[in-house]
mmCIF file of C-alpha atoms and ligand atoms in Angstrom:
data_model
loop_
_atom_site.group_PDB
_atom_site.id
_atom_site.type_symbol
_atom_site.label_atom_id
_atom_site.label_comp_id
_atom_site.label_asym_id
_atom_site.label_seq_id
_atom_site.Cartn_x
_atom_site.Cartn_y
_atom_site.Cartn_z
ATOM 1 C CA MET Y 1 18.123 33.134 22.201
ATOM 2 C CA ILE Y 2 14.666 33.306 23.781
ATOM 3 C CA LYS Y 3 13.154 36.634 24.757
ATOM 4 C CA VAL Y 4 9.793 36.845 26.445
ATOM 5 C CA ARG Y 5 8.257 40.211 27.242
ATOM 6 C CA ASN Y 6 5.115 40.810 29.277
ATOM 7 C CA LEU Y 7 3.271 37.731 28.100
ATOM 8 C CA THR Y 8 -0.296 37.594 29.339
ATOM 9 C CA LYS Y 9 -2.778 34.859 28.549
ATOM 10 C CA TYR Y 10 -6.448 34.616 29.376
ATOM 11 C CA TYR Y 11 -8.409 31.412 28.836
ATOM 12 C CA GLY Y 12 -11.808 33.006 28.454
ATOM 13 C CA PRO Y 13 -12.167 35.039 31.627
ATOM 14 C CA HIS Y 14 -9.455 33.062 33.446
ATOM 15 C CA LEU Y 15 -6.079 34.767 33.751
ATOM 16 C CA ALA Y 16 -3.424 32.049 33.358
ATOM 17 C CA ILE Y 17 -0.236 34.124 33.099
ATOM 18 C CA GLU Y 18 0.361 37.805 33.642
ATOM 19 C CA ASN Y 19 3.249 39.911 32.386
ATOM 20 C CA VAL Y 20 5.673 37.018 32.212
ATOM 21 C CA SER Y 21 9.114 38.190 31.074
ATOM 22 C CA PHE Y 22 12.418 36.353 30.909
ATOM 23 C CA ARG Y 23 15.368 35.574 28.671
ATOM 24 C CA VAL Y 24 17.253 32.430 27.896
ATOM 25 C CA ASN Y 25 20.748 32.772 26.444
ATOM 26 C CA GLU Y 26 22.335 30.505 23.904
ATOM 27 C CA GLY Y 27 23.738 27.310 25.417
ATOM 28 C CA GLU Y 28 21.913 27.716 28.718
ATOM 29 C CA ILE Y 29 19.832 25.097 30.434
ATOM 30 C CA VAL Y 30 17.074 26.877 32.280
ATOM 31 C CA GLY Y 31 14.477 25.446 34.645
ATOM 32 C CA PHE Y 32 10.979 26.837 34.649
ATOM 33 C CA LEU Y 33 9.875 25.985 38.143
ATOM 34 C CA GLY Y 34 6.425 26.341 39.639
ATOM 35 C CA PRO Y 35 3.593 24.515 41.362
ATOM 36 C CA ASN Y 36 0.632 22.976 39.535
ATOM 37 C CA GLY Y 37 -1.387 25.559 37.681
ATOM 38 C CA ALA Y 38 1.404 28.164 37.854
ATOM 39 C CA GLY Y 39 1.339 28.766 34.118
ATOM 40 C CA LYS Y 40 4.366 26.766 32.982
ATOM 41 C CA SER Y 41 2.697 24.824 30.179
ATOM 42 C CA THR Y 42 0.789 27.901 29.060
ATOM 43 C CA THR Y 43 4.038 29.868 28.663
ATOM 44 C CA LEU Y 44 5.791 26.995 26.896
ATOM 45 C CA ARG Y 45 2.862 26.436 24.539
ATOM 46 C CA ILE Y 46 2.971 30.094 23.545
ATOM 47 C CA LEU Y 47 6.738 29.942 23.027
ATOM 48 C CA THR Y 48 6.418 26.910 20.777
ATOM 49 C CA CYS Y 49 3.682 28.552 18.670
ATOM 50 C CA PHE Y 50 0.958 26.163 19.776
ATOM 51 C CA MET Y 51 -1.194 28.935 21.071
ATOM 52 C CA PRO Y 52 -1.259 32.724 20.813
ATOM 53 C CA ALA Y 53 -0.898 34.965 23.855
ATOM 54 C CA THR Y 54 -3.498 37.549 24.754
ATOM 55 C CA SER Y 55 -0.808 40.223 24.875
ATOM 56 C CA GLY Y 56 2.951 40.607 25.096
ATOM 57 C CA SER Y 57 5.678 39.396 22.797
ATOM 58 C CA ALA Y 58 8.139 36.541 22.479
ATOM 59 C CA SER Y 59 10.930 35.788 20.089
ATOM 60 C CA VAL Y 60 13.128 32.784 19.463
ATOM 61 C CA ALA Y 61 16.510 33.259 17.774
ATOM 62 C CA GLY Y 62 15.289 36.686 16.695
ATOM 63 C CA TYR Y 63 12.043 35.402 15.133
ATOM 64 C CA ASP Y 64 8.695 36.497 16.473
ATOM 65 C CA VAL Y 65 6.586 33.576 17.707
ATOM 66 C CA PHE Y 66 3.372 35.156 16.485
ATOM 67 C CA THR Y 67 4.334 36.390 13.036
ATOM 68 C CA GLN Y 68 7.233 34.095 12.104
ATOM 69 C CA SER Y 69 6.073 30.796 13.525
ATOM 70 C CA ILE Y 70 7.555 28.636 10.751
ATOM 71 C CA GLU Y 71 11.038 29.988 11.471
ATOM 72 C CA VAL Y 72 10.485 29.513 15.200
ATOM 73 C CA ARG Y 73 9.240 25.929 14.860
ATOM 74 C CA ARG Y 74 12.256 25.090 12.727
ATOM 75 C CA ARG Y 75 14.510 26.041 15.631
ATOM 76 C CA ILE Y 76 12.539 24.504 18.473
ATOM 77 C CA GLY Y 77 12.052 20.899 19.503
ATOM 78 C CA TYR Y 78 9.085 20.589 21.845
ATOM 79 C CA LEU Y 79 8.268 17.781 24.229
ATOM 80 C CA PRO Y 80 4.736 18.535 25.408
ATOM 81 C CA GLU Y 81 3.432 17.758 28.869
ATOM 82 C CA SER Y 82 1.440 14.691 27.880
ATOM 83 C CA ASN Y 83 3.125 13.614 24.718
ATOM 84 C CA PRO Y 84 0.718 11.880 22.388
ATOM 85 C CA LEU Y 85 2.473 8.947 20.718
ATOM 86 C CA TYR Y 86 0.869 6.372 18.451
ATOM 87 C CA PRO Y 87 0.961 3.177 20.531
ATOM 88 C CA GLU Y 88 0.412 0.846 17.600
ATOM 89 C CA MET Y 89 3.414 2.194 15.682
ATOM 90 C CA ARG Y 90 6.930 0.900 16.086
ATOM 91 C CA VAL Y 91 9.559 3.397 17.237
ATOM 92 C CA LYS Y 92 11.281 3.754 13.872
ATOM 93 C CA GLU Y 93 7.986 3.858 12.036
ATOM 94 C CA TYR Y 94 6.760 6.603 14.330
ATOM 95 C CA LEU Y 95 9.894 8.701 13.890
ATOM 96 C CA ASN Y 96 9.673 8.230 10.124
ATOM 97 C CA PHE Y 97 6.062 9.372 10.208
ATOM 98 C CA ARG Y 98 7.028 12.429 12.244
ATOM 99 C CA GLY Y 99 9.824 13.207 9.783
ATOM 100 C CA LYS Y 100 7.322 13.038 6.904
ATOM 101 C CA LEU Y 101 5.074 15.490 8.740
ATOM 102 C CA ARG Y 102 8.045 17.832 8.851
ATOM 103 C CA SER Y 103 8.489 17.405 5.095
ATOM 104 C CA MET Y 104 11.912 15.808 5.445
ATOM 105 C CA THR Y 105 13.185 13.880 2.399
ATOM 106 C CA PRO Y 106 13.633 10.074 2.751
ATOM 107 C CA ASN Y 107 17.406 10.515 2.912
ATOM 108 C CA ASP Y 108 17.215 13.238 5.520
ATOM 109 C CA ARG Y 109 14.763 11.162 7.533
ATOM 110 C CA SER Y 110 16.968 8.142 7.466
ATOM 111 C CA SER Y 111 20.071 9.937 8.698
ATOM 112 C CA ALA Y 112 18.100 12.026 11.210
ATOM 113 C CA ILE Y 113 16.455 8.913 12.666
ATOM 114 C CA ASN Y 114 19.805 7.128 12.998
ATOM 115 C CA ASN Y 115 21.167 10.190 14.719
ATOM 116 C CA VAL Y 116 18.338 10.669 17.260
ATOM 117 C CA VAL Y 117 18.037 6.937 17.963
ATOM 118 C CA ASP Y 118 21.685 7.023 18.841
ATOM 119 C CA ARG Y 119 21.465 10.205 20.898
ATOM 120 C CA CYS Y 120 18.406 9.039 22.841
ATOM 121 C CA TRP Y 121 19.719 5.535 23.492
ATOM 122 C CA LEU Y 122 16.915 3.893 21.529
ATOM 123 C CA GLY Y 123 19.093 1.550 19.473
ATOM 124 C CA ASP Y 124 17.708 -1.678 20.925
ATOM 125 C CA PHE Y 125 14.111 -0.592 20.666
ATOM 126 C CA ILE Y 126 13.586 0.764 17.171
ATOM 127 C CA ASP Y 127 11.418 -2.160 16.061
ATOM 128 C CA ARG Y 128 9.352 -2.356 19.236
ATOM 129 C CA PRO Y 129 5.729 -1.229 19.212
ATOM 130 C CA ILE Y 130 5.439 1.959 21.302
ATOM 131 C CA SER Y 131 2.677 0.342 23.387
ATOM 132 C CA GLN Y 132 5.263 -2.118 24.755
ATOM 133 C CA LEU Y 133 7.665 0.540 25.985
ATOM 134 C CA SER Y 134 8.002 1.700 29.580
ATOM 135 C CA LYS Y 135 7.075 5.295 30.425
ATOM 136 C CA GLY Y 136 10.747 6.269 30.531
ATOM 137 C CA MET Y 137 11.337 4.757 27.099
ATOM 138 C CA LYS Y 138 8.278 6.517 25.713
ATOM 139 C CA GLN Y 139 9.667 9.772 27.049
ATOM 140 C CA ARG Y 140 12.885 9.069 25.144
ATOM 141 C CA VAL Y 141 10.892 8.497 21.981
ATOM 142 C CA GLY Y 142 9.290 11.895 22.620
ATOM 143 C CA LEU Y 143 12.744 13.430 23.013
ATOM 144 C CA ALA Y 144 13.952 11.743 19.830
ATOM 145 C CA ASP Y 145 10.963 13.184 18.009
ATOM 146 C CA ALA Y 146 11.679 16.654 19.410
ATOM 147 C CA LEU Y 147 15.282 16.337 18.176
ATOM 148 C CA LEU Y 148 14.518 14.985 14.716
ATOM 149 C CA HIS Y 149 14.971 18.270 12.845
ATOM 150 C CA ASN Y 150 18.076 19.049 14.908
ATOM 151 C CA PRO Y 151 16.672 22.211 16.530
ATOM 152 C CA GLN Y 152 18.909 24.669 18.370
ATOM 153 C CA ILE Y 153 16.464 24.842 21.257
ATOM 154 C CA LEU Y 154 14.655 22.155 23.211
ATOM 155 C CA VAL Y 155 11.526 22.980 25.178
ATOM 156 C CA LEU Y 156 10.687 20.147 27.566
ATOM 157 C CA ASP Y 157 7.493 20.334 29.607
ATOM 158 C CA GLU Y 158 7.914 18.234 32.778
ATOM 159 C CA PRO Y 159 10.206 15.695 31.094
ATOM 160 C CA THR Y 160 10.483 13.400 34.115
ATOM 161 C CA ILE Y 161 6.911 13.465 35.379
ATOM 162 C CA GLY Y 162 5.514 10.018 36.174
ATOM 163 C CA LEU Y 163 8.875 8.277 35.893
ATOM 164 C CA ASP Y 164 10.390 6.059 38.568
ATOM 165 C CA PRO Y 165 13.657 7.141 40.262
ATOM 166 C CA ALA Y 166 15.878 5.067 37.966
ATOM 167 C CA GLN Y 167 14.199 6.443 34.870
ATOM 168 C CA ILE Y 168 14.383 9.959 36.279
ATOM 169 C CA ARG Y 169 18.148 9.520 36.649
ATOM 170 C CA GLU Y 170 18.450 8.201 33.097
ATOM 171 C CA THR Y 171 16.374 11.050 31.680
ATOM 172 C CA ARG Y 172 18.382 13.634 33.602
ATOM 173 C CA ARG Y 173 21.579 12.117 32.272
ATOM 174 C CA LEU Y 174 20.195 12.252 28.759
ATOM 175 C CA ILE Y 175 19.117 15.884 29.178
ATOM 176 C CA ALA Y 176 22.588 16.785 30.473
ATOM 177 C CA GLU Y 177 24.050 15.110 27.393
ATOM 178 C CA LEU Y 178 21.682 16.973 25.062
ATOM 179 C CA ALA Y 179 22.495 20.253 26.803
ATOM 180 C CA LYS Y 180 25.995 20.085 25.356
ATOM 181 C CA LYS Y 181 24.577 20.860 21.932
ATOM 182 C CA HIS Y 182 21.241 22.569 22.556
ATOM 183 C CA THR Y 183 19.803 25.435 24.521
ATOM 184 C CA ILE Y 184 17.237 23.894 26.851
ATOM 185 C CA ILE Y 185 14.278 25.201 28.771
ATOM 186 C CA LEU Y 186 12.509 22.623 30.889
ATOM 187 C CA SER Y 187 9.645 22.919 33.292
ATOM 188 C CA SER Y 188 9.164 21.171 36.596
ATOM 189 C CA HIS Y 189 7.209 21.504 39.800
ATOM 190 C CA ILE Y 190 10.000 19.824 41.746
ATOM 191 C CA LEU Y 191 12.784 21.985 43.115
ATOM 192 C CA PRO Y 192 15.471 19.264 43.382
ATOM 193 C CA GLU Y 193 14.767 18.374 39.767
ATOM 194 C CA VAL Y 194 15.682 21.866 38.614
ATOM 195 C CA GLU Y 195 18.553 22.024 41.061
ATOM 196 C CA ALA Y 196 19.988 18.814 39.609
ATOM 197 C CA THR Y 197 19.586 19.678 35.953
ATOM 198 C CA CYS Y 198 19.623 23.427 35.379
ATOM 199 C CA GLN Y 199 22.132 26.257 35.550
ATOM 200 C CA ARG Y 200 19.489 28.865 36.067
ATOM 201 C CA THR Y 201 15.898 28.872 37.182
ATOM 202 C CA ILE Y 202 12.815 31.006 36.709
ATOM 203 C CA ILE Y 203 10.299 30.559 39.486
ATOM 204 C CA ILE Y 204 6.695 31.103 38.467
ATOM 205 C CA SER Y 205 3.544 30.897 40.527
ATOM 206 C CA ASN Y 206 0.051 32.244 40.095
ATOM 207 C CA GLY Y 207 0.944 33.140 36.536
ATOM 208 C CA ARG Y 208 3.733 35.515 37.562
ATOM 209 C CA VAL Y 209 7.499 35.272 37.613
ATOM 210 C CA GLN Y 210 8.515 35.414 41.280
ATOM 211 C CA ALA Y 211 12.281 35.101 41.031
ATOM 212 C CA SER Y 212 15.001 34.182 38.612
ATOM 213 C CA GLY Y 213 18.714 33.536 38.721
ATOM 214 C CA THR Y 214 21.008 30.665 39.540
ATOM 215 C CA ILE Y 215 19.793 28.485 42.382
ATOM 216 C CA ASN Y 216 22.599 29.920 44.506
ATOM 217 C CA GLU Y 217 21.719 33.501 43.651
ATOM 218 C CA ILE Y 218 18.097 32.935 44.577
ATOM 219 C CA ARG Y 219 19.147 31.176 47.768
ATOM 220 C CA ASP Y 220 21.473 34.064 48.696
ATOM 221 C CA ARG Y 221 18.806 36.622 47.963
ATOM 222 C CA ILE Y 222 16.273 34.819 50.112
ATOM 223 C CA THR Y 223 18.696 34.308 52.963
ATOM 224 C CA GLY Y 224 19.925 37.878 52.580
ATOM 225 C CA ALA Y 225 16.446 39.224 52.852
ATOM 226 C CA SER Y 226 15.453 36.824 55.557
ATOM 227 C CA ARG Y 227 14.465 37.742 59.030
ATOM 228 C CA LEU Y 228 14.679 35.959 62.299
ATOM 229 C CA ILE Y 229 11.707 35.104 64.388
ATOM 230 C CA ALA Y 230 12.272 34.873 68.124
ATOM 231 C CA GLU Y 231 9.748 34.273 70.865
ATOM 232 C CA ILE Y 232 11.043 35.578 74.115
ATOM 233 C CA ARG Y 233 9.307 36.036 77.478
ATOM 234 C CA GLY Y 234 10.314 39.119 79.439
ATOM 235 C CA PRO Y 235 10.070 42.926 79.411
ATOM 236 C CA LYS Y 236 9.396 43.972 75.813
ATOM 237 C CA GLN Y 237 11.286 47.258 75.748
ATOM 238 C CA GLU Y 238 14.304 45.833 77.488
ATOM 239 C CA ILE Y 239 14.440 42.868 75.148
ATOM 240 C CA GLU Y 240 14.144 45.063 72.063
ATOM 241 C CA ASN Y 241 16.878 47.410 73.265
ATOM 242 C CA ALA Y 242 19.206 44.544 74.110
ATOM 243 C CA ILE Y 243 18.700 42.897 70.719
ATOM 244 C CA LEU Y 244 19.354 46.128 68.866
ATOM 245 C CA GLN Y 245 22.718 46.326 70.670
ATOM 246 C CA ILE Y 246 23.824 43.075 69.052
ATOM 247 C CA ASP Y 247 26.343 43.696 66.305
ATOM 248 C CA GLY Y 248 24.479 43.102 63.027
ATOM 249 C CA ALA Y 249 20.942 43.596 64.341
ATOM 250 C CA LYS Y 250 19.111 46.215 62.309
ATOM 251 C CA LYS Y 251 15.458 46.340 63.155
ATOM 252 C CA VAL Y 252 13.007 44.728 65.528
ATOM 253 C CA ASP Y 253 9.220 44.522 65.325
ATOM 254 C CA THR Y 254 7.379 42.961 68.208
ATOM 255 C CA THR Y 255 3.920 41.634 68.728
ATOM 256 C CA VAL Y 256 2.928 40.505 72.200
ATOM 257 C CA THR Y 257 0.662 37.552 72.880
ATOM 258 C CA GLU Y 258 -0.018 36.841 76.522
ATOM 259 C CA ASN Y 259 3.423 36.979 78.114
ATOM 260 C CA TRP Y 260 5.369 36.201 75.000
ATOM 261 C CA ASN Y 261 7.020 38.711 72.700
ATOM 262 C CA ARG Y 262 7.148 37.539 69.127
ATOM 263 C CA LEU Y 263 10.072 39.463 67.649
ATOM 264 C CA ARG Y 264 10.757 39.794 63.980
ATOM 265 C CA ILE Y 265 14.401 40.709 63.716
ATOM 266 C CA GLU Y 266 16.120 41.987 60.609
ATOM 267 C CA SER Y 267 19.855 41.637 60.479
ATOM 268 C CA ALA Y 268 22.311 43.532 58.305
ATOM 269 C CA ASP Y 269 23.503 41.703 55.157
ATOM 270 C CA GLY Y 270 21.537 38.618 56.141
ATOM 271 C CA ARG Y 271 23.825 37.925 59.087
ATOM 272 C CA ASP Y 272 22.874 35.086 61.346
ATOM 273 C CA ILE Y 273 22.658 36.423 64.900
ATOM 274 C CA ARG Y 274 20.687 33.576 66.433
ATOM 275 C CA GLU Y 275 23.508 32.542 68.719
ATOM 276 C CA GLN Y 276 23.844 36.038 70.197
ATOM 277 C CA ILE Y 277 20.096 36.213 70.781
ATOM 278 C CA ALA Y 278 20.091 32.866 72.569
ATOM 279 C CA ALA Y 279 23.012 34.007 74.736
ATOM 280 C CA LEU Y 280 21.201 37.235 75.560
ATOM 281 C CA ALA Y 281 18.068 35.396 76.649
ATOM 282 C CA ALA Y 282 20.090 33.003 78.801
ATOM 283 C CA LYS Y 283 22.071 35.836 80.420
ATOM 284 C CA ASN Y 284 18.909 37.757 81.338
ATOM 285 C CA ASN Y 285 16.883 34.731 82.330
ATOM 286 C CA TRP Y 286 14.284 35.431 79.676
ATOM 287 C CA GLY Y 287 12.303 32.472 78.376
ATOM 288 C CA LEU Y 288 13.108 31.522 74.793
ATOM 289 C CA ARG Y 289 10.796 29.161 72.952
ATOM 290 C CA GLU Y 290 11.435 29.826 69.299
ATOM 291 C CA LEU Y 291 14.355 31.075 67.236
ATOM 292 C CA LYS Y 292 14.434 30.577 63.504
ATOM 293 C CA HIS Y 293 14.878 32.147 60.087
ATOM 294 C CA GLU Y 294 11.596 33.449 58.804
ATOM 295 C CA ILE Y 295 12.533 32.047 55.421
ATOM 296 C CA GLY Y 296 15.324 29.602 55.846
ATOM 297 C CA SER Y 297 15.799 27.949 52.538
ATOM 298 C CA LEU Y 298 14.868 27.831 48.935
ATOM 299 C CA GLU Y 299 12.734 24.819 49.760
ATOM 300 C CA GLU Y 300 10.750 26.796 52.313
ATOM 301 C CA TYR Y 301 10.505 29.690 49.928
ATOM 302 C CA PHE Y 302 9.208 27.391 47.240
ATOM 303 C CA ILE Y 303 6.784 25.700 49.628
ATOM 304 C CA GLN Y 304 5.559 29.119 50.658
ATOM 305 C CA ILE Y 305 4.970 30.091 47.037
ATOM 306 C CA THR Y 306 3.230 26.790 46.451
ATOM 307 C CA ALA Y 307 1.044 27.286 49.492
ATOM 308 C CA GLU Y 308 0.153 30.809 48.398
ATOM 309 C CA ALA Y 309 -0.782 29.513 44.962
ATOM 310 C CA GLY Y 310 -2.909 26.850 46.664
ATOM 311 C CA GLU Y 311 -4.660 29.472 48.735
ATOM 312 C CA ALA Y 312 -5.290 31.588 45.647
ATOM 313 C CA GLY Y 313 -6.548 28.481 43.854
ATOM 314 C CA LYS Y 314 -9.073 27.904 46.637
ATOM 315 C CA THR Y 315 -10.594 31.334 46.260
ATOM 316 C CA ASP Y 316 -10.636 30.809 42.489
ATOM 317 C CA SER Y 317 -12.686 27.647 42.555
ATOM 318 C CA PRO Y 318 -16.436 27.851 42.179
HETATM 319 N N1 ATP X 1 -7.204 25.112 28.103
HETATM 320 C C1 ATP X 1 -7.423 25.747 29.244
HETATM 321 N N2 ATP X 1 -8.601 26.358 29.487
HETATM 322 C C2 ATP X 1 -8.843 27.033 30.636
HETATM 323 N N3 ATP X 1 -7.926 27.176 31.631
HETATM 324 C C3 ATP X 1 -6.740 26.589 31.455
HETATM 325 C C4 ATP X 1 -6.409 25.842 30.261
HETATM 326 N N4 ATP X 1 -5.152 25.388 30.386
HETATM 327 C C5 ATP X 1 -4.712 25.814 31.578
HETATM 328 N N5 ATP X 1 -5.642 26.537 32.226
HETATM 329 C C6 ATP X 1 -5.498 27.207 33.537
HETATM 330 O O1 ATP X 1 -4.432 28.131 33.427
HETATM 331 C C7 ATP X 1 -3.612 28.100 34.585
HETATM 332 C C8 ATP X 1 -2.193 27.721 34.190
HETATM 333 O O2 ATP X 1 -2.185 26.386 33.707
HETATM 334 P P1 ATP X 1 -0.894 25.666 33.166
HETATM 335 O O3 ATP X 1 -1.343 24.373 32.580
HETATM 336 O O4 ATP X 1 -0.148 26.594 32.295
HETATM 337 O O5 ATP X 1 -0.078 25.436 34.507
HETATM 338 P P2 ATP X 1 1.198 24.525 34.781
HETATM 339 O O6 ATP X 1 2.159 25.365 35.527
HETATM 340 O O7 ATP X 1 1.648 23.897 33.524
HETATM 341 O O8 ATP X 1 0.603 23.431 35.768
HETATM 342 P P3 ATP X 1 0.948 21.858 35.912
HETATM 343 O O9 ATP X 1 2.136 21.763 36.808
HETATM 344 O O10 ATP X 1 -0.275 21.322 36.585
HETATM 345 O O11 ATP X 1 1.165 21.299 34.556
HETATM 346 C C9 ATP X 1 -4.272 27.109 35.532
HETATM 347 O O12 ATP X 1 -5.060 27.848 36.419
HETATM 348 C C10 ATP X 1 -5.113 26.245 34.626
HETATM 349 O O13 ATP X 1 -6.232 25.754 35.307
HETATM 350 MG MG1 MG X 2 1.856 22.011 32.930
#
C-alpha cells in the first residue's frame, strides 16, 4: 500500500533523513516511532506530497508521490503535526469549507460531513466555534477533516500529542475504530503509545530506520542479541573459564578496573544465564556487584536510541 525506498531529505545543508525505506501493507496500522528530531514529520510530509525528497522514491497505492501527487492525495488523509484549524469557524462550517477546497459537490459534502461527524463522535459539537473546543476535540475535528474524502490511508503525525490521559484514551479508541476501515500510519515519540495502538512499528532516529517489526519481534531480537554484564572480583582467567563452562555461555570479554572484572557475556540464543553466574560467584567466594542484561528491554533500547540522538544533536548545534 505504501512503499518507501531510500528517501533522503536535506533542508539546505542539514540532513534530516537518510535512506529511509519501509513498507506498509493494506489494512495495517503502523507506528512510526522516534525521538524528537528523528525525521518522522519529514518522512510523513514527503509521503503526503507536502514536500519533495532530495532523493529516493515513494509510492502510495501504486502511485508515485512525486509525479502522481493528485492520485496520492486522493487516497491519503493527513493529520499534520500542528493542525491549523480556523478558530472562528464552527465545526460544520469548517468541514464544509474543507470539502469545498477538495472540490466536493454540495451533496457529496453534506453526506461526507454527516459521515465523518458520526465517525469522529462530533455530533454534539457541529455548531460550536472551533475556538471553544478542547484540544482533544480539536484533534477529532482534524481527524474528521482528514477523513472527509474517505481516503484508504490515514497518515497521523503525533495524533495524541498535548492531550490529557482521558483524551489520549478517547483518541486511541477512535484510531482503533478507524483502523477497521483504513490503513493507518501514525507517528509518536512515545513507545507505550505505539505499543497500545499499532500492530507493527518502524523505529527511526537520527534520520535512519533503526528497526522494524512487531513490538514482540523487536523485543525478541533485542533480547536475543543482548549480552549480560557482570562485575565480579576474583582471578580473571579462572572466572572467564568457569563462566564459559556454563551451559549456554558463548563468549566472554573482560575489562579489569582495579580489582573488578567487568565481563560482557554473550549467551547462545539469548539465554538468560544470570542465575548460574550468581551461583558460580557464590560457590567460589568471588565478589559480585553487578549482573544485568546489557539491553534488557525495548524501553531501554528506545531510551538508548533517544540518548544517542540527543548526543548527536549536541554535536550538531552551533
Ligand atoms: N523546515 C526545516 N528546515 C530545516 N530543518 C528542519 C526543518 N524541519 C525539520 N528540520 C530538521 O530535520 C530533522 C528532522 O525533523 P522532523 O521534524 O522530521 O523530526 P520529528 O521526528 O518529526 O521530530 P518531532 O518529534 O520533534 O516532531 C530535525 O533535525 C529538524 O531540526
Ligand atoms: Mg514531528
